[in-house]
Amino acid sequence: MTDAAGTRPPLVSHVSVGVSDLVKAAAFYDAALGALGINRVMEHVMGVAYGRAFPEFWASIPHDRQPCSAGNGVHVCFAASDRGAVDRFHAQGLAAGGRDDGAPGFRPDYAPGYYAAFLRDPDGNKLEAMTWVRPASIDA
C-alpha cells in the first residue's frame, strides 16, 4: 500500500455478469455468495448487486437486452475466509441450481496452499471461491 490507511481505491470497482432470469439468478447468488458472507446489497430493475458493504458484483440482464452469454475464458473469483466457506459456496451453489465446474480441493498446479471450488451459475457464468491454506494445515 503506498498511501495512508488503505485509502487507495480498489483495482476493480465492480464486476457484472449477464443473466437471463433475475429471480433464478438471485436465488443462486443468494445461496452461493451467502456461504462466503457476501450479501445482496442492492436490487434494481435490471440486476441484483452483492457485496460486503457496497455493490461489488452484479448479476444483471444485459444492458442491450439481448440474450446473455457466458464469456469463454472469463471467470470471477471470490475470496473465501477458509476451506469451510469454499466448501459451502460449492454445496449451496449446486443446491441452488448451479453446475459443478471443479469440486473443492487444493490446486497445487496454481500455487501451494491454493484451495478452491468452481461453479457455473444457471446461465453458464464461471465462478470460483478460493482461500489460501497455510502449509501446516494442508493435511488437516
CSV table of N, CA, C and O in Angstrom, one decimal, residues 14-17 29 33 56-58 73-79 89 117-119 125-130:
chain,number,residue,atom,x,y,z
A,14,HIS,N,-16.3,-2.9,-9.6
A,14,HIS,CA,-17.3,-4.0,-9.5
A,14,HIS,C,-17.2,-4.8,-10.8
A,14,HIS,O,-16.6,-4.4,-11.8
A,15,VAL,N,-17.9,-6.0,-10.8
A,15,VAL,CA,-17.9,-6.9,-11.9
A,15,VAL,C,-19.4,-7.2,-12.1
A,15,VAL,O,-20.1,-7.4,-11.2
A,16,SER,N,-19.8,-7.4,-13.4
A,16,SER,CA,-21.1,-7.8,-13.7
A,16,SER,C,-21.1,-9.0,-14.6
A,16,SER,O,-20.2,-9.1,-15.5
A,17,VAL,N,-22.0,-9.9,-14.4
A,17,VAL,CA,-22.2,-11.0,-15.3
A,17,VAL,C,-23.7,-10.9,-15.8
A,17,VAL,O,-24.6,-10.5,-15.1
A,29,TYR,N,-27.3,-16.8,-6.5
A,29,TYR,CA,-26.2,-16.0,-5.9
A,29,TYR,C,-26.5,-15.7,-4.4
A,29,TYR,O,-25.5,-15.6,-3.6
A,33,LEU,N,-23.1,-17.0,-2.7
A,33,LEU,CA,-22.3,-15.9,-2.2
A,33,LEU,C,-22.6,-15.8,-0.7
A,33,LEU,O,-21.7,-15.4,0.1
A,56,GLU,N,-20.3,-4.8,-5.3
A,56,GLU,CA,-19.0,-5.2,-5.9
A,56,GLU,C,-19.2,-6.2,-7.0
A,56,GLU,O,-18.4,-6.3,-7.9
A,57,PHE,N,-20.4,-6.9,-7.0
A,57,PHE,CA,-20.7,-7.9,-8.0
A,57,PHE,C,-22.1,-7.8,-8.4
A,57,PHE,O,-23.0,-7.7,-7.5
A,58,TRP,N,-22.4,-7.7,-9.7
A,58,TRP,CA,-23.8,-7.6,-10.2
A,58,TRP,C,-24.1,-8.8,-11.0
A,58,TRP,O,-23.3,-9.3,-11.9
A,73,GLY,N,-13.4,-18.3,-21.2
A,73,GLY,CA,-12.2,-17.9,-20.5
A,73,GLY,C,-12.4,-16.8,-19.4
A,73,GLY,O,-11.4,-16.5,-18.7
A,74,VAL,N,-13.6,-16.3,-19.2
A,74,VAL,CA,-13.9,-15.4,-18.2
A,74,VAL,C,-14.4,-16.1,-17.0
A,74,VAL,O,-15.2,-17.0,-17.1
A,75,HIS,N,-13.9,-15.7,-15.8
A,75,HIS,CA,-14.5,-16.2,-14.6
A,75,HIS,C,-14.3,-15.1,-13.5
A,75,HIS,O,-13.4,-14.3,-13.6
A,76,VAL,N,-15.1,-15.2,-12.5
A,76,VAL,CA,-15.0,-14.3,-11.3
A,76,VAL,C,-14.6,-15.1,-10.1
A,76,VAL,O,-15.2,-16.2,-9.9
A,77,CYS,N,-13.6,-14.7,-9.4
A,77,CYS,CA,-13.1,-15.4,-8.2
A,77,CYS,C,-13.4,-14.6,-7.0
A,77,CYS,O,-13.1,-13.4,-6.9
A,78,PHE,N,-14.1,-15.2,-6.0
A,78,PHE,CA,-14.5,-14.6,-4.7
A,78,PHE,C,-13.5,-15.1,-3.7
A,78,PHE,O,-13.3,-16.3,-3.6
A,79,ALA,N,-13.0,-14.2,-2.8
A,79,ALA,CA,-12.1,-14.6,-1.7
A,79,ALA,C,-13.0,-15.2,-0.6
A,79,ALA,O,-14.0,-14.6,-0.2
A,89,PHE,N,-19.8,-22.7,-0.3
A,89,PHE,CA,-20.1,-22.0,-1.6
A,89,PHE,C,-20.4,-23.0,-2.7
A,89,PHE,O,-21.4,-22.9,-3.4
A,117,ALA,N,-12.9,-23.9,-5.3
A,117,ALA,CA,-14.0,-24.7,-6.0
A,117,ALA,C,-14.6,-23.8,-7.1
A,117,ALA,O,-14.5,-22.6,-7.0
A,118,PHE,N,-15.1,-24.5,-8.1
A,118,PHE,CA,-15.6,-23.8,-9.3
A,118,PHE,C,-17.1,-24.2,-9.5
A,118,PHE,O,-17.4,-25.4,-9.4
A,119,LEU,N,-17.9,-23.2,-9.9
A,119,LEU,CA,-19.3,-23.4,-10.3
A,119,LEU,C,-19.6,-22.7,-11.6
A,119,LEU,O,-18.9,-21.7,-11.9
A,125,ASN,N,-22.2,-18.8,-16.4
A,125,ASN,CA,-21.0,-17.9,-16.0
A,125,ASN,C,-20.2,-18.7,-15.0
A,125,ASN,O,-20.7,-19.4,-14.1
A,126,LYS,N,-18.9,-18.7,-15.2
A,126,LYS,CA,-17.9,-19.4,-14.4
A,126,LYS,C,-17.5,-18.6,-13.1
A,126,LYS,O,-17.1,-17.5,-13.2
A,127,LEU,N,-17.7,-19.3,-12.0
A,127,LEU,CA,-17.4,-18.6,-10.7
A,127,LEU,C,-16.4,-19.5,-9.9
A,127,LEU,O,-16.4,-20.7,-10.0
A,128,GLU,N,-15.6,-18.9,-9.1
A,128,GLU,CA,-14.7,-19.6,-8.2
A,128,GLU,C,-14.7,-19.0,-6.8
A,128,GLU,O,-14.9,-17.8,-6.7
A,129,ALA,N,-14.5,-19.8,-5.8
A,129,ALA,CA,-14.2,-19.3,-4.5
A,129,ALA,C,-12.9,-19.9,-4.1
A,129,ALA,O,-12.7,-21.1,-4.3
A,130,MET,N,-12.0,-19.1,-3.5
A,130,MET,CA,-10.7,-19.6,-3.1
A,130,MET,C,-10.3,-19.0,-1.8
A,130,MET,O,-10.7,-18.0,-1.4
